[in-house]
Amino acid sequence: MAVPKKRTSISKKRIRKKSWKRKAYWAALNALSLGKSLSTGNSTTFSPFYKSLSPAKDFGARQRKILMK
């Protein structure tokens, strides 16, 4: 098993944590915005009843065998 050689500095830890939280914040903001537009009926880009025209992605034969076990 891989083990880090040295301890991560506090500043690196803060930078990584902040970038992770920033991504989560924007994802939540976009989800809230989409929810608001769906509830008011102003949504033009998303429809919960839209059926995809592309075929569903299928597992390969090997993955199917693994999943069947």
GROMACS .gro file of N, CA and C in nm, residues 17-43:
model
   81
   17LYS      N    1  -0.874   2.195   0.028
   17LYS     CA    2  -1.006   2.194   0.090
   17LYS      C    3  -1.092   2.306   0.032
   18LYS      N    4  -1.031   2.424   0.013
   18LYS     CA    5  -1.105   2.538  -0.039
   18LYS      C    6  -1.151   2.514  -0.182
   19SER      N    7  -1.065   2.455  -0.264
   19SER     CA    8  -1.105   2.428  -0.403
   19SER      C    9  -1.216   2.325  -0.408
   20TRP      N   10  -1.212   2.226  -0.318
   20TRP     CA   11  -1.316   2.125  -0.312
   20TRP      C   12  -1.448   2.188  -0.270
   21LYS      N   13  -1.442   2.276  -0.171
   21LYS     CA   14  -1.564   2.342  -0.124
   21LYS      C   15  -1.620   2.437  -0.229
   22ARG      N   16  -1.531   2.502  -0.306
   22ARG     CA   17  -1.575   2.593  -0.411
   22ARG      C   18  -1.652   2.516  -0.518
   23LYS      N   19  -1.601   2.399  -0.556
   23LYS     CA   20  -1.671   2.317  -0.656
   23LYS      C   21  -1.808   2.274  -0.605
   24ALA      N   22  -1.813   2.235  -0.478
   24ALA     CA   23  -1.940   2.193  -0.418
   24ALA      C   24  -2.039   2.309  -0.412
   25TYR      N   25  -1.990   2.428  -0.381
   25TYR     CA   26  -2.075   2.547  -0.373
   25TYR      C   27  -2.139   2.576  -0.508
   26TRP      N   28  -2.059   2.574  -0.615
   26TRP     CA   29  -2.113   2.605  -0.748
   26TRP      C   30  -2.208   2.497  -0.796
   27ALA      N   31  -2.180   2.372  -0.763
   27ALA     CA   32  -2.271   2.263  -0.801
   27ALA      C   33  -2.405   2.280  -0.731
   28ALA      N   34  -2.401   2.316  -0.602
   28ALA     CA   35  -2.525   2.337  -0.527
   28ALA      C   36  -2.601   2.458  -0.580
   29LEU      N   37  -2.529   2.563  -0.615
   29LEU     CA   38  -2.593   2.683  -0.668
   29LEU      C   39  -2.662   2.654  -0.801
   30ASN      N   40  -2.596   2.579  -0.888
   30ASN     CA   41  -2.656   2.543  -1.017
   30ASN      C   42  -2.778   2.453  -0.998
   31ALA      N   43  -2.769   2.360  -0.903
   31ALA     CA   44  -2.882   2.271  -0.877
   31ALA      C   45  -3.001   2.349  -0.823
   32LEU      N   46  -2.976   2.444  -0.735
   32LEU     CA   47  -3.082   2.527  -0.680
   32LEU      C   48  -3.146   2.612  -0.789
   33SER      N   49  -3.063   2.667  -0.875
   33SER     CA   50  -3.114   2.749  -0.985
   33SER      C   51  -3.201   2.667  -1.079
   34LEU      N   52  -3.157   2.546  -1.110
   34LEU     CA   53  -3.235   2.458  -1.196
   34LEU      C   54  -3.367   2.420  -1.129
   35GLY      N   55  -3.361   2.392  -0.999
   35GLY     CA   56  -3.483   2.359  -0.925
   35GLY      C   57  -3.582   2.474  -0.926
   36LYS      N   58  -3.532   2.596  -0.910
   36LYS     CA   59  -3.620   2.713  -0.912
   36LYS      C   60  -3.686   2.729  -1.049
   37SER      N   61  -3.607   2.715  -1.155
   37SER     CA   62  -3.663   2.734  -1.289
   37SER      C   63  -3.762   2.623  -1.323
   38LEU      N   64  -3.738   2.501  -1.274
   38LEU     CA   65  -3.833   2.392  -1.298
   38LEU      C   66  -3.963   2.416  -1.223
   39SER      N   67  -3.953   2.465  -1.100
   39SER     CA   68  -4.073   2.485  -1.020
   39SER      C   69  -4.159   2.600  -1.073
   40THR      N   70  -4.096   2.700  -1.134
   40THR     CA   71  -4.173   2.813  -1.189
   40THR      C   72  -4.214   2.788  -1.334
   41GLY      N   73  -4.156   2.687  -1.396
   41GLY     CA   74  -4.190   2.657  -1.535
   41GLY      C   75  -4.111   2.738  -1.635
   42ASN      N   76  -4.003   2.801  -1.592
   42ASN     CA   77  -3.923   2.884  -1.682
   42ASN      C   78  -3.806   2.809  -1.744
   43SER      N   79  -3.796   2.681  -1.719
   43SER     CA   80  -3.681   2.606  -1.768
   43SER      C   81  -3.693   2.582  -1.918
   0.00000   0.00000   0.00000
